[in-house]
Short mmCIF file of C-alpha atoms in Angstrom, two decimals:
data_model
loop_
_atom_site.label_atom_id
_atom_site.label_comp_id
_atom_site.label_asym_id
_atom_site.label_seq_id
_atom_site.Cartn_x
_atom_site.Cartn_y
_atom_site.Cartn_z
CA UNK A 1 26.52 53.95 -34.76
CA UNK A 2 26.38 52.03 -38.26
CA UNK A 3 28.63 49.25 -36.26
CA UNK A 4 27.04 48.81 -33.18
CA UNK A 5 23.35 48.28 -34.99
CA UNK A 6 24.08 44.40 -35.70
CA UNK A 7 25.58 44.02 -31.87
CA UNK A 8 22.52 45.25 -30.44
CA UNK A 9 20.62 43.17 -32.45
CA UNK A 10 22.57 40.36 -31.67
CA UNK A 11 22.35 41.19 -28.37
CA UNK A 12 18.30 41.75 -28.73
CA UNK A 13 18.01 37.47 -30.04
CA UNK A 14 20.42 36.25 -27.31
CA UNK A 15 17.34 38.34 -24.42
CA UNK A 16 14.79 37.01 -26.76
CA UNK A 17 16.26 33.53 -26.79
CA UNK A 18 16.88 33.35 -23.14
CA UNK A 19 13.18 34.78 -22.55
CA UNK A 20 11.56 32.17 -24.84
CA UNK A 21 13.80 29.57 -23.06
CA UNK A 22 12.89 30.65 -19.60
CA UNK A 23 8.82 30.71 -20.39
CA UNK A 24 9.17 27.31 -22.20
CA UNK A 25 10.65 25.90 -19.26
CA UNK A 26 8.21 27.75 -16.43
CA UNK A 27 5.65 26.56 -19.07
CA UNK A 28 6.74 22.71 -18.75
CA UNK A 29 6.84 22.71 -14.75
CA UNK A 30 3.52 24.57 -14.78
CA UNK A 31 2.28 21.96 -17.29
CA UNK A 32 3.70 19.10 -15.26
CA UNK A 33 2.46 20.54 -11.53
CA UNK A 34 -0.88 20.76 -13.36
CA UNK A 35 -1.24 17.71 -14.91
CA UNK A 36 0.10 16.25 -11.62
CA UNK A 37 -2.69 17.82 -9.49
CA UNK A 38 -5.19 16.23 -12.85
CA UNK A 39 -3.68 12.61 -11.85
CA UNK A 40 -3.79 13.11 -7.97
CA UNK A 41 -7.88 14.11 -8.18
CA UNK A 42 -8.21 11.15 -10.82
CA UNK A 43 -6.77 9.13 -8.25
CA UNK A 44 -8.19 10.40 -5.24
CA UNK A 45 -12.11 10.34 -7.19
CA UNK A 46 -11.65 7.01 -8.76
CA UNK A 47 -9.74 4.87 -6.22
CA UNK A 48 -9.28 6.37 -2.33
CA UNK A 49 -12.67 8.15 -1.95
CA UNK A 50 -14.89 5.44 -3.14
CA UNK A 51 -12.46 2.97 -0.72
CA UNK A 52 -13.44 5.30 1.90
CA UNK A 53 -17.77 5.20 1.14
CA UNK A 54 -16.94 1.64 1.41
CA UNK A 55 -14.77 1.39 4.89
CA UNK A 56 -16.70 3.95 6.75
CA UNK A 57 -19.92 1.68 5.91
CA UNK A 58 -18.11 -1.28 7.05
CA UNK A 59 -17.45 0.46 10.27
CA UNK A 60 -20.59 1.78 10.74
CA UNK A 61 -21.90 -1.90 10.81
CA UNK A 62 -19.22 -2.94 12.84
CA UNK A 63 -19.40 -0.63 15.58
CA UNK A 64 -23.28 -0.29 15.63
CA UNK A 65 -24.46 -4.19 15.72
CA UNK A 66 -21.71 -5.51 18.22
CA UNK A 67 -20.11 -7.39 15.85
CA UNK A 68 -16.83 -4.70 16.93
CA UNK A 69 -17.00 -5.99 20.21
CA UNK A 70 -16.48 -9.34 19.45
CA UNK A 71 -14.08 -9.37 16.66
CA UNK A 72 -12.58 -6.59 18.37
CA UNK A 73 -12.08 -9.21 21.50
CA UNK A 74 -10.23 -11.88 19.14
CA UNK A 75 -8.15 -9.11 17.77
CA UNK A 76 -7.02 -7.37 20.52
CA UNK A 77 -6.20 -10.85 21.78
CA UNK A 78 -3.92 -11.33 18.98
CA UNK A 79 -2.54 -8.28 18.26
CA UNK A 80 -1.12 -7.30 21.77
CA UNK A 81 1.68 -9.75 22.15
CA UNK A 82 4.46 -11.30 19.57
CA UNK A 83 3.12 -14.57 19.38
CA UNK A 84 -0.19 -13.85 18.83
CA UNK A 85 0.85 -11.11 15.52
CA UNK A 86 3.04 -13.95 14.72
CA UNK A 87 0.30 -16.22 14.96
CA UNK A 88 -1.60 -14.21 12.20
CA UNK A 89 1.47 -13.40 10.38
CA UNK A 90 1.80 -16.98 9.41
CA UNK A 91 -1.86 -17.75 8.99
CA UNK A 92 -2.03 -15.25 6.46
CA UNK A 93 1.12 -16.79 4.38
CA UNK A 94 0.10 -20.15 4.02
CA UNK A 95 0.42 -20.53 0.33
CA UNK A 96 -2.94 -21.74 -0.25
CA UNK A 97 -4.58 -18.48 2.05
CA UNK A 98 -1.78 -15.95 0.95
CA UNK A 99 -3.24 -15.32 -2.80
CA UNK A 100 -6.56 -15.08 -1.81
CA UNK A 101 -5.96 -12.61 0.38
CA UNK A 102 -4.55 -10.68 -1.78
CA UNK A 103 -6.47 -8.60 -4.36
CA UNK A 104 -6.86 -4.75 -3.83
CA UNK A 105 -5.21 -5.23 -0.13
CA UNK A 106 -8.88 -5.37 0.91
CA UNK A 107 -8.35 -7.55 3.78
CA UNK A 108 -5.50 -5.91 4.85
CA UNK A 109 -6.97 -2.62 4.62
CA UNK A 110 -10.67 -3.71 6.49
CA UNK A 111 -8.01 -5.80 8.95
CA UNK A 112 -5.73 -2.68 9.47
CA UNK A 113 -8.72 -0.26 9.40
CA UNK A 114 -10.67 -2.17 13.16
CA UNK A 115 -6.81 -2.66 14.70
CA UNK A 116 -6.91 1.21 14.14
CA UNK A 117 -9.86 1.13 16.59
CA UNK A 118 -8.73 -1.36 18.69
CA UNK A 119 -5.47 0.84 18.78
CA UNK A 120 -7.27 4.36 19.40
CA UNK A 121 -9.88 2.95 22.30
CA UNK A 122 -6.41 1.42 24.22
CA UNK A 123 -7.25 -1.83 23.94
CA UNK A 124 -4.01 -2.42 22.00
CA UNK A 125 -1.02 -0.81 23.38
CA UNK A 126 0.32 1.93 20.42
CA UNK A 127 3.99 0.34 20.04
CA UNK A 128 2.65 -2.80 18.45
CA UNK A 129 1.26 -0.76 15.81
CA UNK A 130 4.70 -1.35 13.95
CA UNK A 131 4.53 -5.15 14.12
CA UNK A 132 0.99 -5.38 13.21
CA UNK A 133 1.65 -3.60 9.78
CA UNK A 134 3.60 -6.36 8.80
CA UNK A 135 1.51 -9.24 10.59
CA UNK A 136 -1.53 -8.13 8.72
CA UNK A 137 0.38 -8.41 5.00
CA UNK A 138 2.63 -10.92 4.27
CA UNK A 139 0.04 -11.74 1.56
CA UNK A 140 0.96 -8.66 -0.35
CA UNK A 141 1.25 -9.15 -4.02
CA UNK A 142 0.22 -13.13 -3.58
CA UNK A 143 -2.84 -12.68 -5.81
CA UNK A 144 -0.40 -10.80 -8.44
CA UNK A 145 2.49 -12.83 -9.33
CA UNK A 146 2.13 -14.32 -12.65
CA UNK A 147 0.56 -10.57 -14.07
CA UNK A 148 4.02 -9.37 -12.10
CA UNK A 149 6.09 -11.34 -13.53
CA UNK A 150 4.43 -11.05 -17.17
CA UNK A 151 5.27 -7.09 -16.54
CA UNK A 152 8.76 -7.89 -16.25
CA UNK A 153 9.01 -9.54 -19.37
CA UNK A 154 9.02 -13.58 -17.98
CA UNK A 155 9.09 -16.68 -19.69
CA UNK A 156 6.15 -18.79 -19.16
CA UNK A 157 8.76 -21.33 -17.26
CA UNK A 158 9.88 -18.50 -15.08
CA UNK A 159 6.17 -18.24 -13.86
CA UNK A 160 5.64 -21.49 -13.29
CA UNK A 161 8.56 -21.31 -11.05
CA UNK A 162 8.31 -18.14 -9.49
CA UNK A 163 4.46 -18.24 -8.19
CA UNK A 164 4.97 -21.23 -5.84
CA UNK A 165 8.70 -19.09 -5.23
CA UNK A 166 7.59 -16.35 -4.10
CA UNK A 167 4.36 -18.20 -1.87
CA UNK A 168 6.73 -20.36 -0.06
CA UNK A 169 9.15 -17.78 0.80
CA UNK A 170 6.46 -15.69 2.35
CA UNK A 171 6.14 -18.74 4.68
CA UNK A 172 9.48 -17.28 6.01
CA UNK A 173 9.68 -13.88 5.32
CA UNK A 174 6.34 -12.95 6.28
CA UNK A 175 7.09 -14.04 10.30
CA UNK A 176 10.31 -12.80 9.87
CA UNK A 177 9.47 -9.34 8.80
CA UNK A 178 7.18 -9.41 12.21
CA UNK A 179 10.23 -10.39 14.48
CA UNK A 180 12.35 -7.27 12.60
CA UNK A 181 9.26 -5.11 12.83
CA UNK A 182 9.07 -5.99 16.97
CA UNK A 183 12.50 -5.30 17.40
CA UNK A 184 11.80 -2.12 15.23
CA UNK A 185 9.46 -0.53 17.44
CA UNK A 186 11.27 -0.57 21.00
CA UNK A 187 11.18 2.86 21.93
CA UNK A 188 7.95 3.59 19.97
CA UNK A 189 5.57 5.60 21.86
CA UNK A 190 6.67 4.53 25.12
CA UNK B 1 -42.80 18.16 14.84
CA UNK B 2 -43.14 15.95 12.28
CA UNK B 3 -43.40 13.11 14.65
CA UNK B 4 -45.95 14.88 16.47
CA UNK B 5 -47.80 15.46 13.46
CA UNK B 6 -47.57 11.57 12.73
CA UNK B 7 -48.79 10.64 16.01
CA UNK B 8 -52.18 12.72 15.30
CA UNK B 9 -52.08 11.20 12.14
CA UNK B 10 -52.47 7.81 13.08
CA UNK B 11 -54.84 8.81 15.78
CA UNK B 12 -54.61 5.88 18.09
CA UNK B 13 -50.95 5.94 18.82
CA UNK B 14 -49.77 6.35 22.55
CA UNK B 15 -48.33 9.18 24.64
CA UNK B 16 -44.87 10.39 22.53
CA UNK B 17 -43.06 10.18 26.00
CA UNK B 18 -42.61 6.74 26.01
CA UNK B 19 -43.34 5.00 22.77
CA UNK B 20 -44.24 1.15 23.62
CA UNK B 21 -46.24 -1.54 21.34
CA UNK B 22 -45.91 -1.78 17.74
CA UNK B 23 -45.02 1.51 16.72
CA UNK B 24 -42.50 2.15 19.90
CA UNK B 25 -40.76 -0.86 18.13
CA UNK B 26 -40.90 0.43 14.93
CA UNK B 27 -39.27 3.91 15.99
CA UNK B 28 -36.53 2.04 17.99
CA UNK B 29 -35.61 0.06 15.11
CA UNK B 30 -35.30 2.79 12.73
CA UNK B 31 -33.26 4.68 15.09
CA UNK B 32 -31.01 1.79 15.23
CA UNK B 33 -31.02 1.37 11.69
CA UNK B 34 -30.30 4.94 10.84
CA UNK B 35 -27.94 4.97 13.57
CA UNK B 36 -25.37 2.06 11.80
CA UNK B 37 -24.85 4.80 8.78
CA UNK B 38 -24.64 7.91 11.46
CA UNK B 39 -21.96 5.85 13.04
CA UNK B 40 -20.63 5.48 9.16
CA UNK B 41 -21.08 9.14 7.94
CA UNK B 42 -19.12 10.12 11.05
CA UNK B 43 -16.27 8.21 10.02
CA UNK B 44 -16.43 8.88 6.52
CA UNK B 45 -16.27 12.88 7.51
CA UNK B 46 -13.18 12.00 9.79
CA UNK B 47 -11.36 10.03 6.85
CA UNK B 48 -12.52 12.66 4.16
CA UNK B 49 -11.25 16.08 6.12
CA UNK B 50 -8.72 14.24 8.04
CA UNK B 51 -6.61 12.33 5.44
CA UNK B 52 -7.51 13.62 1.80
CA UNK B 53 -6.68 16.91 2.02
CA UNK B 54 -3.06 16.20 3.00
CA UNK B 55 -3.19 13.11 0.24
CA UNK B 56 -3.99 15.51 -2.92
CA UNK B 57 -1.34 17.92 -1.83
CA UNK B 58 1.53 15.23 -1.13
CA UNK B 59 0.41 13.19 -4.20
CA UNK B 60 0.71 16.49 -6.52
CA UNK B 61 3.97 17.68 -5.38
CA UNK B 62 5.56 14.12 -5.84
CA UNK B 63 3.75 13.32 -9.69
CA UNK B 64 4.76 16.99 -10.61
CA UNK B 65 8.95 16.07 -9.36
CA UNK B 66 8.43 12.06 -11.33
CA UNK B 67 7.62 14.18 -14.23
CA UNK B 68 9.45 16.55 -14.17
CA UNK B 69 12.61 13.97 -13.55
CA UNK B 70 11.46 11.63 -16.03
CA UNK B 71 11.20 8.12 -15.47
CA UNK B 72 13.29 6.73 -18.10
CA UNK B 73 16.60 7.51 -15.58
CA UNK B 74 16.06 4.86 -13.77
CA UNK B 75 16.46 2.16 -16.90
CA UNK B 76 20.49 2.61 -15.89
CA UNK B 77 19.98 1.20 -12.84
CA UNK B 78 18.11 -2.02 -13.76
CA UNK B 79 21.19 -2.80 -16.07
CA UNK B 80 23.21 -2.23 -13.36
CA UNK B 81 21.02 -4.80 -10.90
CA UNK B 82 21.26 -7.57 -13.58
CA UNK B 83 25.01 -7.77 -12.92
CA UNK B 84 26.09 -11.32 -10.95
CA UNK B 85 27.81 -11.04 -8.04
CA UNK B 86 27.24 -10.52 -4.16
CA UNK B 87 28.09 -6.66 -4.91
CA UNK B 88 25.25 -6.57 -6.83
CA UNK B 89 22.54 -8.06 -4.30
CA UNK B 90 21.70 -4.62 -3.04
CA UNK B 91 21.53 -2.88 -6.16
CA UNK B 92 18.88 -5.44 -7.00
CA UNK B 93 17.24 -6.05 -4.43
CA UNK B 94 17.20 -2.63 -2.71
CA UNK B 95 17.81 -0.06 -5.04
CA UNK B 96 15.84 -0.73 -7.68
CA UNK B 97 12.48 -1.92 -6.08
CA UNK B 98 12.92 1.39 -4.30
CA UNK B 99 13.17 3.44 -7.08
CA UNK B 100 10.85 1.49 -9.24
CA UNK B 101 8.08 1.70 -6.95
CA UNK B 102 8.82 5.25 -6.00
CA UNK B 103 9.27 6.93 -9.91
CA UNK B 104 6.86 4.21 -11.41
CA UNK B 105 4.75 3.61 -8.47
CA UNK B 106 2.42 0.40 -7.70
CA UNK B 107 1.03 -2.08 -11.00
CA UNK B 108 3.90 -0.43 -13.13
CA UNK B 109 6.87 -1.11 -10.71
CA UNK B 110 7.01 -4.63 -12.48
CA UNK B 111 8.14 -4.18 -15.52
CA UNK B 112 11.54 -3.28 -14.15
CA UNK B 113 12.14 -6.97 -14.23
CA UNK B 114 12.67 -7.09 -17.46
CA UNK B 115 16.59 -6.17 -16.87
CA UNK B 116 17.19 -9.09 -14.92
CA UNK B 117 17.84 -12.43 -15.92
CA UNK B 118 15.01 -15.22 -15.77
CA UNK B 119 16.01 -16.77 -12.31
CA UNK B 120 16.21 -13.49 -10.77
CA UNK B 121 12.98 -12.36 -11.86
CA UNK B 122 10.61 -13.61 -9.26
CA UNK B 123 12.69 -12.43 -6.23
CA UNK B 124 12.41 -9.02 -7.85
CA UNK B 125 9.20 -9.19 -8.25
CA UNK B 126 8.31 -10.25 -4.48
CA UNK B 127 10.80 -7.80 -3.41
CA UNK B 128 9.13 -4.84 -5.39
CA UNK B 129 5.65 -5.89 -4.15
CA UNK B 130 6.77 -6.05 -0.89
CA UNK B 131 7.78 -2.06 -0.96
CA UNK B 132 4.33 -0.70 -2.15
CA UNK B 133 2.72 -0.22 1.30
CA UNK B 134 5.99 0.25 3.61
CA UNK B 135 6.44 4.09 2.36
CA UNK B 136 2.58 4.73 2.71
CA UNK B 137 3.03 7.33 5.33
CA UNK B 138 5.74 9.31 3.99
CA UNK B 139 5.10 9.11 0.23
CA UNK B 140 1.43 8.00 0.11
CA UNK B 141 1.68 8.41 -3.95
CA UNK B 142 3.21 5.01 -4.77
CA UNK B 143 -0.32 3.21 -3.77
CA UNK B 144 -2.80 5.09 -2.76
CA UNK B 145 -5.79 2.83 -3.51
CA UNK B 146 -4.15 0.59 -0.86
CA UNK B 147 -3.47 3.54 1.42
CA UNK B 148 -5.64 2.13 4.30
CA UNK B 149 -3.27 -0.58 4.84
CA UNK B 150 -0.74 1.69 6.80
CA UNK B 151 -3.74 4.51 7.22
CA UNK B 152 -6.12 2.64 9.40
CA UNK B 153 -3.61 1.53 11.86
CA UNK B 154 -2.41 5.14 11.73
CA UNK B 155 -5.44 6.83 12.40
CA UNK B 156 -5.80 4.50 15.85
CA UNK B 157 -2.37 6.17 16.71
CA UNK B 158 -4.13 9.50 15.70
CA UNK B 159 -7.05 8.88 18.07
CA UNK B 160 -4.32 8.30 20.78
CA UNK B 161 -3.40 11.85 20.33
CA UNK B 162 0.14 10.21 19.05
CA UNK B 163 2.54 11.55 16.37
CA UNK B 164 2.73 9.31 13.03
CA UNK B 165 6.01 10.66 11.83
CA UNK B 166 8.07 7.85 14.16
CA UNK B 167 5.95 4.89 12.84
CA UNK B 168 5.93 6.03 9.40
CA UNK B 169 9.57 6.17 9.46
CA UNK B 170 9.62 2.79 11.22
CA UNK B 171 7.57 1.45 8.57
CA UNK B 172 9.66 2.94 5.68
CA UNK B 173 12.90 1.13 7.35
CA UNK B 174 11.94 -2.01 8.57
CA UNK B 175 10.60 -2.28 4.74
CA UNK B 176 14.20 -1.49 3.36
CA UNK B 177 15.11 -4.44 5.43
CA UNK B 178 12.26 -6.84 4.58
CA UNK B 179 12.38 -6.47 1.09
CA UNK B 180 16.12 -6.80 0.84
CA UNK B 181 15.17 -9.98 2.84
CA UNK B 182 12.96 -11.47 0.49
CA UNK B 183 14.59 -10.79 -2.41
CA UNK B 184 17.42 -13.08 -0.99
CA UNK B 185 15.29 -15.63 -0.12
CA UNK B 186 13.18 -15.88 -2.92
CA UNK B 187 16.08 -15.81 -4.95
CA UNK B 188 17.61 -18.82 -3.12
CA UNK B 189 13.98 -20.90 -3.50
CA UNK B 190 13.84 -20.27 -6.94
CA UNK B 191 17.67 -21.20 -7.83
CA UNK B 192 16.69 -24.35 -5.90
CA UNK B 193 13.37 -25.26 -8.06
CA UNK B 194 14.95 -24.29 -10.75
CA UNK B 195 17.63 -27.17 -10.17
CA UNK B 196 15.15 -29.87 -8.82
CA UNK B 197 13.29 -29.22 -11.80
CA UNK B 198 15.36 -29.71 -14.40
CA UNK B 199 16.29 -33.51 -13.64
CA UNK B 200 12.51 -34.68 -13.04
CA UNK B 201 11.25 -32.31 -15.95
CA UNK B 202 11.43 -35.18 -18.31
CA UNK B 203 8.86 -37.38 -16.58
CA UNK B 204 7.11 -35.05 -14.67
CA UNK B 205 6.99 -31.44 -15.95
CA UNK B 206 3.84 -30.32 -13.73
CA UNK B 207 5.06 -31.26 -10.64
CA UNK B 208 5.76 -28.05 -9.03
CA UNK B 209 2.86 -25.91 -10.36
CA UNK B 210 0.94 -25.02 -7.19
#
């Protein structure tokens, strides 16, 4: 009896450790689901739902004054065939256009947002969906390069460099990603 | 009713079954007016029930599993991407924009440049950027201010009665290649700046600002 008191007791801090290991670490991924579900509402109240007030408006104009109708005309001209997508592909990476295109992805968004339409009334036949994603962006990031590139630590020289870099490879890249992107979607909802 | 109520009101207005004159006018523009933010409302409610719900859920479970990975594990592989060699062109141009804009998500995905080497620094950069909308419909937390970019299109393939989960894979591949792409690319521009600029930088240092 007198020798097995300090084994039980050793035995009593090794439960007691494990248990105050276990409910620190069920604390931490409680703490982190938690805080993660804090950051998702942040985001969702300060930066999707206030995008929505603003696109459903938009739409509501569009669709209500006939203004739809007729950009909805030059779009689903566009849209429906590869030349057309590449057609705004490269309109939208012309160095000059690309950066002001840019900021927030509004353009892209409002852009993507009445193909969506165009898309769910049949005007624009579902499998160039794929394509259009990438003909409606190759401005992505144009407005952001020299803040990029100060992010990642870059000389002043390397900016200099990079901007008009990165602005005339979109020249290529951007139809290219279309061509890849129409190759992409054979088979897509057909 | 309240109409009704008006039309006594005003006294001299004329039979409510067919407005006409002034007021008629008046009632037909309002109802047009009023009509523009119906059309709105409608689909605000459609965006609202039909996206968000799925958004706050997807975007918690993925912040929770950055978290509770840690971001800092991903430092190794920038070292690793600022390696020379052709080996290497798909670490840097592939790998890491991946996981940099997956673990560190959209403005912050940047600063994973600052592994590489000057010349390689833009390509990264355009590479990176080029990844933040391509995963928008499987892992809508990397950019979700921007989310409209893949979710408009989307929902057009939703009114079709269509499933998303083949585009949004599409979308998430076709990226992978893109951005592997540009990195290339942009990397070969820039190495060739980068030469014609060093001769003519003595008489001409501005010449290729844009």
């Amino acid at each position: 009896m007198a020798t097995a008191a300090p084994a039980r007791r050793n035995r009593m801090d090794t439960v007691n450790g494990l248990l105050s290991r276990l409910g620190r670490s069920v604390g931490g991924v409680v703490g982190a689901l938690y805080q993660a579900g804090r950051d998702t509402i942040d985001m969702v109240i300060r930066n999707v739902l206030p995008f929505i007030a603003f696109i459903s408006f938009i739409i509501g104009v569009i669709l209500e004054t006939g203004i739809g109708n007729w950009i909805a005309n030059r779009l689903s001209g566009l849209a429906d065939s590869l030349p057309g997508l590449l057609a705004i592909s490269i309109v939208c990476a012309i160095p000059v256009i690309s950066p002001l295109l840019g900021p927030g992805a509004v353009i892209a968004q409002i852009v993507g947002t009445l193909l969506g339409v165009q898309i769910g009334r049949g005007e624009v036949p579902p499998q160039y969906a794929l394509p259009a994603l990438f003909a409606i962006n190759p401005q992505v990031g144009c407005d952001f390069i020299p803040v990029g590139l100060a992010l990642g630590e870059a000389e002043p020289e390397t900016v200099e460099i990079g901007v008009p870099a990165v602005l005339f490879s979109r020249l290529i890249t951007g139809p290219l990603a279309v061509v890849i992107a129409y190759f992409a979607s054979l088979g897509l909802y057909s | 009713m309240g109409g009704t109520l008006l039309t006594v009101l005003a006294g001299e207005a004329p039979a409510p079954s067919d407005p006409g004159g002034f007021n008629g006018t008046l009632a037909r523009w309002a109802e047009n007016f009023i009509g523009v933010f119906q059309r709105g409302a409608e689909t605000f409610t459609g965006l609202v029930v039909g996206i968000i719900p799925l958004l706050i859920v997807l975007l918690t479970a993925v912040n929770a599993l950055i978290r509770l990975i840690g971001v800092e594990r991903i430092d190794k592989v920038g070292e690793l991407a600022a390696r020379p060699g052709l080996q290497y062109l798909p670490v840097r141009y592939l790998l890491l924009p991946v996981l940099a804009v997956f673990f560190l998500t959209n403005p912050m995905a940047y600063t994973m440049g600052r592994f590489l080497p000057e010349n390689k620094k833009p390509a990264f950069y355009d590479s990176a950027v080029s990844f933040v909308h391509p995963p928008l419909g499987i892992f809508p937390h990397v950019n979700p201010g921007e989310y409209f970019v893949y979710g408009g299109i989307a929902a057009g393939i939703t009114t079709l009665g269509l499933g998303l989960g083949d585009l949004a894979v599409r979308y998430f591949y076709v990226g992978l290649i893109v951005i592997f792409i540009r990195g290339i690319v942009t990397e070969v521009i820039t190495n060739i700046m980068l030469r014609r600029q060093a001769p003519a930088s003595d008489e001409e240092p501005s010449e290729v600002t844009a």
